[in-house]
Coordinates of C-alpha atoms in Angstrom, one line a residue:
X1 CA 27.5 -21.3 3.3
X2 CA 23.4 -22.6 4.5
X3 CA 21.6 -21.0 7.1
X4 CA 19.2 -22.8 8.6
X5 CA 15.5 -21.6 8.0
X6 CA 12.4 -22.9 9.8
X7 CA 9.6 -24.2 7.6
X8 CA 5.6 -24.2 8.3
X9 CA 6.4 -27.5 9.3
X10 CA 8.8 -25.9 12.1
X11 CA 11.1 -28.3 10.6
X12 CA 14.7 -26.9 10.0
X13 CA 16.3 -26.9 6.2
X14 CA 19.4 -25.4 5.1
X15 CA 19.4 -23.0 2.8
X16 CA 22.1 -21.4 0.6
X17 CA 21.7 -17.6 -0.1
X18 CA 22.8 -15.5 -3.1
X19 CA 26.0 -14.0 -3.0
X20 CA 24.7 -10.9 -5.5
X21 CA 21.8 -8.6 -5.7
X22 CA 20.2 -8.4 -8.7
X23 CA 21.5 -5.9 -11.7
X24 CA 19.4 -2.8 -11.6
X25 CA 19.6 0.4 -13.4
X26 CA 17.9 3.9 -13.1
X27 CA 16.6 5.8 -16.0
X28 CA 14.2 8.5 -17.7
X29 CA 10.9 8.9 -15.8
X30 CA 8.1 6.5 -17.0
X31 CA 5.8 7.1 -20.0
X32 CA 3.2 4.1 -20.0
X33 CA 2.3 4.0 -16.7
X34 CA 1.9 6.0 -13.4
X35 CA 3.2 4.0 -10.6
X36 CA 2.8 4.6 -7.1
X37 CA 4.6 2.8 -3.7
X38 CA 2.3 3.0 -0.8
X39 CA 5.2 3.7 1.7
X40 CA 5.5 2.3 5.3
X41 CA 6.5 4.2 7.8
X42 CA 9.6 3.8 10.3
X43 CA 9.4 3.2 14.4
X44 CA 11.6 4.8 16.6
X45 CA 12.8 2.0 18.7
X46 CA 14.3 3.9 21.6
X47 CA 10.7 6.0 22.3
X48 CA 9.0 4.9 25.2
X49 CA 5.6 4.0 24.4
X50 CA 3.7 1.0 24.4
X51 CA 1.5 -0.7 21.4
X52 CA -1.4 1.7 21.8
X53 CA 0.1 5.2 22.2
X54 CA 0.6 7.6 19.6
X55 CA 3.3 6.5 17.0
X56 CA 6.7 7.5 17.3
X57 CA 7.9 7.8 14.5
X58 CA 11.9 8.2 13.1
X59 CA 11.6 10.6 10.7
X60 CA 14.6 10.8 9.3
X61 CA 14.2 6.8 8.1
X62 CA 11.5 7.3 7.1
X63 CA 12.0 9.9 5.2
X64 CA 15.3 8.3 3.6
X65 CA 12.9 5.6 2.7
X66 CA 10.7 8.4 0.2
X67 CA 14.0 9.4 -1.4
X68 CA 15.1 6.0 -2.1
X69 CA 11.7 5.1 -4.1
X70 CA 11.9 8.9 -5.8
X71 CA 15.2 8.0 -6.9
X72 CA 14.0 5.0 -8.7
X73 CA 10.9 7.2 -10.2
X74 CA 8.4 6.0 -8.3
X75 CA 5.6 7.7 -6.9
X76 CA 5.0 7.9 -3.1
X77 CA 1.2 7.0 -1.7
X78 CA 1.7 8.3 1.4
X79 CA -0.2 7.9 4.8
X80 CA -1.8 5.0 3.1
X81 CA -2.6 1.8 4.8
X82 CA 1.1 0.2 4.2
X83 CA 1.9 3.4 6.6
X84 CA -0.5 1.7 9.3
X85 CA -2.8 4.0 9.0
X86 CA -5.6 3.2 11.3
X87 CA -2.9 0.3 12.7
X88 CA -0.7 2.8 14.6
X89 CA -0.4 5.3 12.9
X90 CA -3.3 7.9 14.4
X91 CA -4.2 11.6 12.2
X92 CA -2.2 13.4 14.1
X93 CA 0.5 11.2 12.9
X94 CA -0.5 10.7 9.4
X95 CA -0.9 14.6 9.8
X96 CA 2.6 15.0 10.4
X97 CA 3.6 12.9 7.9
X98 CA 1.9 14.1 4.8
X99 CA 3.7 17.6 5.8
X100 CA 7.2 16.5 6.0
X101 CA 6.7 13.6 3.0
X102 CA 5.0 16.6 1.1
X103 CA 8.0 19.1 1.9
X104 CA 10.3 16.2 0.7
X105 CA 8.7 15.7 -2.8
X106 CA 8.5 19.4 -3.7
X107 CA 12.6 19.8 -2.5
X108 CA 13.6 16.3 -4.8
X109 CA 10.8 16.7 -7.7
X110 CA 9.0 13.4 -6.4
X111 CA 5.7 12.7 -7.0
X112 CA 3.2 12.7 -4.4
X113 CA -0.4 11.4 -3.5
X114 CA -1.6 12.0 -0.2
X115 CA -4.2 9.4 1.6
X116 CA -7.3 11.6 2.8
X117 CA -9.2 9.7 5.5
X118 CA -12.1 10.5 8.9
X119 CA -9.5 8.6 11.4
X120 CA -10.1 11.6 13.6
X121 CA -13.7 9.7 14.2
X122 CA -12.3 7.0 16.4
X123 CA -15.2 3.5 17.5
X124 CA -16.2 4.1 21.2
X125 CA -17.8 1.3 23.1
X126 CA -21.4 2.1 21.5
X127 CA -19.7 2.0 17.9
X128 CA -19.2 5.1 15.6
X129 CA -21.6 7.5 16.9
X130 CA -21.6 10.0 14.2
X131 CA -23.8 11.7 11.8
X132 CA -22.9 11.8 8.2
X133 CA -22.1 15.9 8.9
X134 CA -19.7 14.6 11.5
X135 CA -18.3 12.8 8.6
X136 CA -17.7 15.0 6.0
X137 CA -16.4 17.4 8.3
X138 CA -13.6 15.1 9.2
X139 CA -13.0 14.2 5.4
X140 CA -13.0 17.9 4.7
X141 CA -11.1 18.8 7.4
X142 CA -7.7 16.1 5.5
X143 CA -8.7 17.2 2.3
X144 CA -7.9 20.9 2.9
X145 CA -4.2 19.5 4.6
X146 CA -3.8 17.6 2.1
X147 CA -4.1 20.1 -0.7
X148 CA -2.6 22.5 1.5
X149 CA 0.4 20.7 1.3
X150 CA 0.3 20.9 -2.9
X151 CA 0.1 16.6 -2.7
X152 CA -2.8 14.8 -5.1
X153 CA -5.2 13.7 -2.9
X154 CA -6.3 10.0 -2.1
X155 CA -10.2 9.7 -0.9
X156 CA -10.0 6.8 1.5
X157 CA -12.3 4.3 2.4
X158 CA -13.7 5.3 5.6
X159 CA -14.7 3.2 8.5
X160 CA -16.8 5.9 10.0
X161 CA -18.8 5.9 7.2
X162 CA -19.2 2.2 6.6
X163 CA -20.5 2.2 10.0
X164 CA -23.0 4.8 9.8
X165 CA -24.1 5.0 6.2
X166 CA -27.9 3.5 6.1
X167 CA -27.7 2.9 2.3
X168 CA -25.7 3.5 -1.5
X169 CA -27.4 7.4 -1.4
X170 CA -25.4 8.2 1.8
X171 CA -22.3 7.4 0.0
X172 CA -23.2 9.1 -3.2
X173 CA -23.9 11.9 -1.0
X174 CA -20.5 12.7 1.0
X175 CA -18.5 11.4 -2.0
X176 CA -20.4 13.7 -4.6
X177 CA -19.6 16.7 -1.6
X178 CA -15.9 16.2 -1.3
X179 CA -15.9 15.9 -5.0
X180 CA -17.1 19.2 -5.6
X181 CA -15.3 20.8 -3.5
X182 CA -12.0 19.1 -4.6
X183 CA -9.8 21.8 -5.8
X184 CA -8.1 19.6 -8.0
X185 CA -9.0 15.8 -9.5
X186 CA -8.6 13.1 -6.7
X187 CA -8.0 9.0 -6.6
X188 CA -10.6 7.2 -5.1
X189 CA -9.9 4.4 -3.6
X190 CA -11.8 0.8 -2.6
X191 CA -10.5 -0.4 0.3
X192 CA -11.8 -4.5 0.6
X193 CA -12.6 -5.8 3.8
X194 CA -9.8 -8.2 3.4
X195 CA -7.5 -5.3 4.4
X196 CA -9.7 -4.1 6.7
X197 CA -12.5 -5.7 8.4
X198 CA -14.6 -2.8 9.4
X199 CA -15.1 -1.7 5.5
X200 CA -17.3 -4.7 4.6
X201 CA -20.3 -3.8 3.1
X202 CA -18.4 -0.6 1.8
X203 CA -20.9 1.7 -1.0
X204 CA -23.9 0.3 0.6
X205 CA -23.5 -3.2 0.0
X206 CA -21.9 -6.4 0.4
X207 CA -22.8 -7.4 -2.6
X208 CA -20.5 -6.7 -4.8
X209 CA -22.1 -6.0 -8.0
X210 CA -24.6 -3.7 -6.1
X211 CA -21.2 -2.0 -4.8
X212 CA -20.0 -1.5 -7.7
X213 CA -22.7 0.1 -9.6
X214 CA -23.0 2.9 -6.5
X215 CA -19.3 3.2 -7.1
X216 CA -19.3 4.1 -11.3
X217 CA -22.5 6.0 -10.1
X218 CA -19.9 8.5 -7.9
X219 CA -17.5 8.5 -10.8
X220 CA -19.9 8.8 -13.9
X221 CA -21.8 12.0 -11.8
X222 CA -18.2 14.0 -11.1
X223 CA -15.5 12.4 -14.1
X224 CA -13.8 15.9 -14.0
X225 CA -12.7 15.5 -10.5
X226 CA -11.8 11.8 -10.6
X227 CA -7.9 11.5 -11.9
X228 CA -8.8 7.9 -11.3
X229 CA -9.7 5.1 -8.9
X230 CA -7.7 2.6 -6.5
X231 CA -9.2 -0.8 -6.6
X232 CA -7.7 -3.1 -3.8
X233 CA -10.5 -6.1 -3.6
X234 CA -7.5 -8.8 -4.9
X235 CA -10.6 -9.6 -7.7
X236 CA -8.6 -9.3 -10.8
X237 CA -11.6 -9.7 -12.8
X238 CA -13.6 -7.6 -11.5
X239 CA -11.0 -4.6 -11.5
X240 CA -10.8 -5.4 -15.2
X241 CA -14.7 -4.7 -15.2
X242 CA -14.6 -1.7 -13.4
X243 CA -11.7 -0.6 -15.6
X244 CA -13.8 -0.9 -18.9
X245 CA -16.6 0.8 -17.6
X246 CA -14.8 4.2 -16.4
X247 CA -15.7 7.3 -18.0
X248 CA -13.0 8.6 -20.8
X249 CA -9.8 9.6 -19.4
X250 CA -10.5 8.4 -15.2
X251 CA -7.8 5.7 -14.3
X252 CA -7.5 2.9 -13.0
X253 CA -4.6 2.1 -10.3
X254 CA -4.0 -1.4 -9.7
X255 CA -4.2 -2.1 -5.6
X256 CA -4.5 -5.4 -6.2
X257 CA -1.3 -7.2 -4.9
X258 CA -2.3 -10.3 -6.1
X259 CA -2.4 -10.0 -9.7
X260 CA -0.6 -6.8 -10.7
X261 CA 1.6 -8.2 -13.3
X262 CA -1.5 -9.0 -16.0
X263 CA -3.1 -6.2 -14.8
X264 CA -0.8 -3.4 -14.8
X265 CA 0.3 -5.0 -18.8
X266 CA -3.3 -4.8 -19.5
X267 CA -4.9 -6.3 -22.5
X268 CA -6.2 -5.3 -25.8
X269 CA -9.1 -3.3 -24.1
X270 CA -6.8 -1.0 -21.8
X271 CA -4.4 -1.4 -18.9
X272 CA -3.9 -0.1 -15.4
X273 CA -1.8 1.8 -13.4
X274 CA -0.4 1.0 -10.1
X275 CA -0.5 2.2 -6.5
X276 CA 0.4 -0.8 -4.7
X277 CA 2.0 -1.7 -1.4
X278 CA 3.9 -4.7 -2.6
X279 CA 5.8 -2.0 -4.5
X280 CA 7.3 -1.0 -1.3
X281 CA 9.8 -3.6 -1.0
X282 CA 10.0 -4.4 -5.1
X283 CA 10.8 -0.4 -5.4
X284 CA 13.9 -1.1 -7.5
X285 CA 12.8 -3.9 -9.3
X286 CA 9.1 -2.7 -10.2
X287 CA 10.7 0.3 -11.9
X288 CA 13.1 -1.6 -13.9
X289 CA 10.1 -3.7 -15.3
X290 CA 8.0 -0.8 -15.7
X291 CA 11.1 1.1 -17.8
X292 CA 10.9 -2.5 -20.0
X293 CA 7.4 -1.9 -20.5
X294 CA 7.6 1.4 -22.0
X295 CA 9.8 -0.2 -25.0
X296 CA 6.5 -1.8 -25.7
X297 CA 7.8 -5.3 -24.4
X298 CA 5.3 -6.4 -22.7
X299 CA 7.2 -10.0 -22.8
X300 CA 10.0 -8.6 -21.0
X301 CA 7.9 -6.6 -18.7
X302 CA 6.5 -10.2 -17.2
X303 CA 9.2 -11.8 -17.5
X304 CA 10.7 -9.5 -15.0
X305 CA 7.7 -9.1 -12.6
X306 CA 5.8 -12.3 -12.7
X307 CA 8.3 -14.1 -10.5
X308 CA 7.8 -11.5 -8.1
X309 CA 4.0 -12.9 -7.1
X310 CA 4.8 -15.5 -5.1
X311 CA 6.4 -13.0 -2.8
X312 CA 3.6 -10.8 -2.9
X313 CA 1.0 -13.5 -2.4
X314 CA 3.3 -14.6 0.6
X315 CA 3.6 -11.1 2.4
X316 CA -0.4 -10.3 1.9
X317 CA -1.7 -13.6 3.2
X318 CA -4.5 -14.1 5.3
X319 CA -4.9 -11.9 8.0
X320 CA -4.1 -9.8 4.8
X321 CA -3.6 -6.7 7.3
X322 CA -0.9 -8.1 8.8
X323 CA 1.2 -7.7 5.1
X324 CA 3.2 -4.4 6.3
X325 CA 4.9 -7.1 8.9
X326 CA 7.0 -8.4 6.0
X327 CA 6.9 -5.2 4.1
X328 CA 9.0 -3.8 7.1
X329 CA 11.3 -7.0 8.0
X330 CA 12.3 -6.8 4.4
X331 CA 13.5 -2.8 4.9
X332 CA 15.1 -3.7 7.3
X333 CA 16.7 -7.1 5.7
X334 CA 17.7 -4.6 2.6
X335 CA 19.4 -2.3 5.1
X336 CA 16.7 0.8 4.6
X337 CA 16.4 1.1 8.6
X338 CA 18.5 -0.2 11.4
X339 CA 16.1 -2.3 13.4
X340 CA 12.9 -4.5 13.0
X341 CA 10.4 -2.5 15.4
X342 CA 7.0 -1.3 14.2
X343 CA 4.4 1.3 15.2
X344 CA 2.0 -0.3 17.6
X345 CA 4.3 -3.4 18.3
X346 CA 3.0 -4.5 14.9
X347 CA 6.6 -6.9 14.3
X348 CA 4.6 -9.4 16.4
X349 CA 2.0 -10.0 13.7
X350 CA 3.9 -13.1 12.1
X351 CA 5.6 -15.8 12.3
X352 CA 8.9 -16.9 12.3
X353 CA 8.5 -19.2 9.7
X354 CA 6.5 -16.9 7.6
X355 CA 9.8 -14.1 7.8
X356 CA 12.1 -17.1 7.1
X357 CA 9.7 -17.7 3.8
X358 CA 9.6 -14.5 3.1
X359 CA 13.6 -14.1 3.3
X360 CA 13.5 -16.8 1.0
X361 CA 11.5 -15.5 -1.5
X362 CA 13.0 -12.6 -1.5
X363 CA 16.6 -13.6 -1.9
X364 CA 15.9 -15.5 -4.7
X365 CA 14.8 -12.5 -6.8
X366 CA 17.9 -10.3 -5.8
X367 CA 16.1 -7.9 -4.0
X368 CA 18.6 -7.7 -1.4
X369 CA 21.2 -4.8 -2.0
X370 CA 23.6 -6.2 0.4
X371 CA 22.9 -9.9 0.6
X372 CA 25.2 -10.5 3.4
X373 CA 23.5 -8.0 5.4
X374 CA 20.1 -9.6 5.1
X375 CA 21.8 -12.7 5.8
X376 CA 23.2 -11.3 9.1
X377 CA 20.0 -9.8 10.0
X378 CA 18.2 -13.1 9.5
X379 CA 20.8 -14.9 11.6
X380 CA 20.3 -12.4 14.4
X381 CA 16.4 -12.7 14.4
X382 CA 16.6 -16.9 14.2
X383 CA 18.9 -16.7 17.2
X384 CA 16.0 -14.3 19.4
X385 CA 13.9 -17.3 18.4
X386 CA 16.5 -19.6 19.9
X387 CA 17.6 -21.3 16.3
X388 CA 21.4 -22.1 16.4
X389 CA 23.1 -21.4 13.4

């Protein structure tokens, strides 16, 4: 049996699908690594609202979807920007979210990280006009929730403050306020502008070495209340820089969706940890090759997750914002929600040859659990695009 997929072309080719997922098991918790899944969040298709209203959210999906990456031992990033944060998904949303997701993890024993943001400061016409008290109010305000709640928390990048900030001493400033106030060590996380346009610039600078040094400078003058950092600039290198220049025991989480294969294996020098969005859809299969890894097979480890890139490096192409499109056409390919609707009509955001690639890519590395499913899904969505099968 083919179907027939559309290529960039828009030429039609047949292609044959796998019959089989691929063998996975479940095991101990991890011991090498912490990993993290930056979690997307499920529509409710039948609520009435249009792109730009508050999301409406199906909780019980989306909720099912957190239990399914527990199960594997995976962390959860929640209310993260795979969960549209900023794209959909408003603070009175995310709000609501890190309570129940929090709720969840204490009742299953998952872990938990919570994303801790200043969305409540929205852009008017004149910009962001806010004050950096304005600010920290807002970040303190999701930091108390979020501790509340008994979840790690996540310092976001924050679009209010890239907009405001005059130079590297306003960042070192609110960050080295929430720091001390943290009740408990927090991930900090660099957010590139590649995922979101309105960060650029982000720690003062848009040069990037200058950037950098204000960022160590936040981590060197609080290392008891950094558990580690987030870097998400797809710059392999220069996360390997930053790695080797944190203070003793502050780690490094690989948000790089690009390279997290040599990365998260590390080198001779040290090795990071993940909290990745890419790990959303490769749940199952990350964990396997992170269960490899803590036999010390490094080999095997790659072997297992370097054929996964390509996928990655399809989903998070430019406009890299758009990735959760195919992070959610492949939940609902593997059968982990019902439908293909989005917060904020966000399903539009690509093509359909892109999803046919990316149904591709994806059944080639047995990530489907029901492969005729996702092949009966495909066929539906090539037939609202008017391809005969």
């Amino acid at each position: 049996m083919t179907i027939q997929l559309p290529g960039a072309d828009g030429v039609l080719k047949a292609y044959s699908p796998r019959t089989e997922p691929l063998a996975l098991t479940t095991g101990a918790p991890f011991t090498s690594r912490t990993v993290f899944s930056a979690a997307h969040v499920v529509a409710d298709p039948f609520a009435d609202v249009s792109p730009d209203s508050p999301a409406a959210v199906d909780w019980d999906a989306t909720l099912a979807f957190r239990r399914h990456l527990w199960s594997h031992g995976l962390g959860v990033a929640e209310a993260m920007d795979t969960a549209q944060r900023g794209m959909g998904l408003d603070w009175a949303g995310a709000a609501e979210l890190i309570g129940r997701s929090s709720a969840e993890a204490k009742a299953v024993g998952g872990l938990i990280a919570c994303g801790v943001g200043t969305d409540q400061l929205s852009a008017t016409e004149i910009g962001y006009p806010y004050s950096l008290d304005d600010i920290r109010t807002a970040y303190e305000e999701q930091l108390a929730l979020v501790e509340q709640s008994g979840a790690q928390a996540i310092l976001m990048a924050s679009r209010a403050l890239a907009a405001v900030a005059k130079s590297p001493e306003d960042y070192l400033e609110v960050y080295g306020h929430l720091l001390r106030q943290s009740s408990e060590p927090v991930i900090l996380h660099w957010l590139g502008p590649m995922f979101d346009p309105a960060l650029e610039g982000y720690w003062g600078s848009t040069d990037l070495d200058a950037a950098t040094h204000t960022f160590l400078e936040v981590i060197a003058a609080h290392p008891d209340k950094v558990d580690g950092i987030k870097v998400s600039l797809l710059d392999a290198q220069r996360e390997i820089d930053i790695r080797r220049r944190l203070p003793q025991g502050v780690r490094c989480y690989t948000g790089d969706d690009f390279n997290y294969p040599e990365l998260i294996a590390g080198d001779d020098q040290g090795f990071s940890h993940a909290l990745l969005g890419i790990f959303d859809p490769l749940g199952p299969l990350a964990a396997e090759a992170v269960r490899v890894l803590d036999t010390g097979n490094t080999d095997g480890f790659r072997d297992l997750l370097d054929p996964t890139v390509e996928l990655s490096r399809h989903l998070f192409q430019t406009p890299t914002r758009f990735y959760k499109t195919g992070v959610v056409f492949l939940a609902w390919l593997s059968g982990h929600q019902s439908h293909f609707t989005m917060v904020g009509g966000l399903q539009s955001a690509r093509s359909l040859p892109h999803f046919a690639r990316a149904y591709e890519l994806a059944d080639g590395l047995g990530l489907f659990p029901d492969p005729a499913l996702a092949e009966a899904r495909m066929k539906n969505l090539l037939s609202l695009y008017g391809v005969a099968q």
